[in-house]
mmCIF file of C-alpha atoms in Angstrom:
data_model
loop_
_atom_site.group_PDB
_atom_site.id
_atom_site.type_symbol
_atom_site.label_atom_id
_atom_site.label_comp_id
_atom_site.label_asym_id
_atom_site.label_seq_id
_atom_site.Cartn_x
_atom_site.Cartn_y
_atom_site.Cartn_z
ATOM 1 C CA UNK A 1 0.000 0.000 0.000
ATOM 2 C CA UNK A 2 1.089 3.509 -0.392
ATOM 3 C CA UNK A 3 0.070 7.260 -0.277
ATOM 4 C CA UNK A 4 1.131 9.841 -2.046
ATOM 5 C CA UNK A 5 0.037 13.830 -2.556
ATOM 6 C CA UNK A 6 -0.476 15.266 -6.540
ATOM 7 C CA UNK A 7 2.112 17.830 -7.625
ATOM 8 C CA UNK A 8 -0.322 20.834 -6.704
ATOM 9 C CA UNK A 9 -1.421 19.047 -3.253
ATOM 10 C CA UNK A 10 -4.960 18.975 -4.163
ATOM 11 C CA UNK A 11 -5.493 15.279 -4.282
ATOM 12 C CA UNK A 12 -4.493 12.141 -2.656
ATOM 13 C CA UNK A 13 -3.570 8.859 -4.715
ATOM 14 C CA UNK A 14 -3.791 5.484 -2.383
ATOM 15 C CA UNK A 15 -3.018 2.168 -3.179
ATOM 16 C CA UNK A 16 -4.223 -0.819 -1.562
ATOM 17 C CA UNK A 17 -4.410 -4.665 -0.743
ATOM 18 C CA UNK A 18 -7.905 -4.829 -2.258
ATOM 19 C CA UNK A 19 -6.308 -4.279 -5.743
ATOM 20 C CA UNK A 20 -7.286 -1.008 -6.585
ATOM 21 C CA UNK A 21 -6.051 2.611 -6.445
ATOM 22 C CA UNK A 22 -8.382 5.464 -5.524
ATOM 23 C CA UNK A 23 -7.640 9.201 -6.245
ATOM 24 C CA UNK A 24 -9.226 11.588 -3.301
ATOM 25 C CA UNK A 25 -10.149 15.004 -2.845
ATOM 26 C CA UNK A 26 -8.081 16.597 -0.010
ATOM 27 C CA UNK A 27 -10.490 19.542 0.556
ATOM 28 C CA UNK A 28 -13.649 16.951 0.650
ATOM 29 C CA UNK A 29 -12.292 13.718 1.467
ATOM 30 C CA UNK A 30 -14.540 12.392 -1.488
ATOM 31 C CA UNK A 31 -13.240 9.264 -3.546
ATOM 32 C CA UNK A 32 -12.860 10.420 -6.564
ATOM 33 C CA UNK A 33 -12.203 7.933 -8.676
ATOM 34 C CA UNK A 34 -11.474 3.901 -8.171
ATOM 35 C CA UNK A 35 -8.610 2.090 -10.888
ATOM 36 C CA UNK A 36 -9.204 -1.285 -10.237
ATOM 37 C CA UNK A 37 -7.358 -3.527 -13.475
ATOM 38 C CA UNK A 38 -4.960 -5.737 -11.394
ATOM 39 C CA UNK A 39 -5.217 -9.219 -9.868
ATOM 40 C CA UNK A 40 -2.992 -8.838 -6.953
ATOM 41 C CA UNK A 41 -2.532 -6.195 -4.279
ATOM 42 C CA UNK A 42 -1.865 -2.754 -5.700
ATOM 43 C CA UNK A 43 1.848 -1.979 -3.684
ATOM 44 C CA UNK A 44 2.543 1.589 -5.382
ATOM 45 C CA UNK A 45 0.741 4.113 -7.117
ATOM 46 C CA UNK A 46 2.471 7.235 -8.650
ATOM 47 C CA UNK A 47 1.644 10.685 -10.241
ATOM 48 C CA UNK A 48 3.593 11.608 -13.582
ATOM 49 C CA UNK A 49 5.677 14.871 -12.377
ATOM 50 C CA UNK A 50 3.236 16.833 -14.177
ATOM 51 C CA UNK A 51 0.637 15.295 -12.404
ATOM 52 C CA UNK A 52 -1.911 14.406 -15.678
ATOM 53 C CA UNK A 53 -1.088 10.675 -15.364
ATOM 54 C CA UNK A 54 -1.217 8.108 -12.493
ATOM 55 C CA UNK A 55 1.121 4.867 -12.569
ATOM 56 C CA UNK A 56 -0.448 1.664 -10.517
ATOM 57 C CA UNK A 57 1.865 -0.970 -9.889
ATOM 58 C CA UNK A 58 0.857 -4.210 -9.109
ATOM 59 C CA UNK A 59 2.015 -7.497 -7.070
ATOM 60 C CA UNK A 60 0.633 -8.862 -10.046
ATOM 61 C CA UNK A 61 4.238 -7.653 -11.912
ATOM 62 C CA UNK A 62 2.019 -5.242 -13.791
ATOM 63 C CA UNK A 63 1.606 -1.735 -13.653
ATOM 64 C CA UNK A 64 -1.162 0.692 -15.418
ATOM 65 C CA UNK A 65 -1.235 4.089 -16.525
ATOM 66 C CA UNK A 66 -4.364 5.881 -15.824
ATOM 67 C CA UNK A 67 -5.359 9.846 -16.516
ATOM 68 C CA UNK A 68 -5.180 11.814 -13.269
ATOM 69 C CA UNK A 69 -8.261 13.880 -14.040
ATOM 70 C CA UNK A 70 -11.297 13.086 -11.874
ATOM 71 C CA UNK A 71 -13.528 13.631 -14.950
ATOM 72 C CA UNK A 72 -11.836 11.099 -16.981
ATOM 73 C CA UNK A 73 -14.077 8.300 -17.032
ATOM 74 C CA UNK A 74 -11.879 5.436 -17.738
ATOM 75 C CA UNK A 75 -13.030 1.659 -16.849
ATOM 76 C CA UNK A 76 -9.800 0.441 -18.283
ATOM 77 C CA UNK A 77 -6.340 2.041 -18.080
ATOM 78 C CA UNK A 78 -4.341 4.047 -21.227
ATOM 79 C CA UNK A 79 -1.873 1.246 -21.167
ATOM 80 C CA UNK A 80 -0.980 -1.525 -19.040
ATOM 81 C CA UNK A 81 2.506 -2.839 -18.596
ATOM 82 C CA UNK A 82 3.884 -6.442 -17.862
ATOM 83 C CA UNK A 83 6.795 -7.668 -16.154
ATOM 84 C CA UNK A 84 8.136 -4.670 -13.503
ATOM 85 C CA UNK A 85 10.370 -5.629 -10.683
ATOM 86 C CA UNK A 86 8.904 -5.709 -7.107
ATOM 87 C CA UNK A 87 12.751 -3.960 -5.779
#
């Protein structure tokens, strides 16, 4: 699991043991959006240093890329990758 502010400190991206990620609203608290495309435990999730994309990584040796916009209404992520290290 991990925890990590966006760039501009407005939201909060979590990762978790129930597979997903979920991207909060610091001012609210509201979940703002769920990624859920893994089979394992989700161990890190990232923003891009820009903060328009989110990188979920994966027990599961995958990670996903996801948009970072709470509007975005993606089921599925942009691109998934196979095969990343768990060090």
């Amino acid at each position: 699991s991990s925890v990590t502010f966006s760039p501009l400190g407005d939201l909060v991206l979590t990762s978790s043991s129930d597979c997903t990620g979920r991207l909060w609203d610091v001012r609210t608290g509201e979940c703002l959006k769920v990624m859920s495309h893994h089979r394992e435990p989700s161990t890190k999730a990232v923003f891009s240093p820009a903060g328009e994309h989110i990188l979920l990584m994966s027990e599961d040796t995958s990670a996903s890329l996801w948009p970072a916009s709470s509007a975005a209404a993606f089921e599925n992520p942009l691109q998934k990758f196979e095969g990343h290290s768990h060090h």
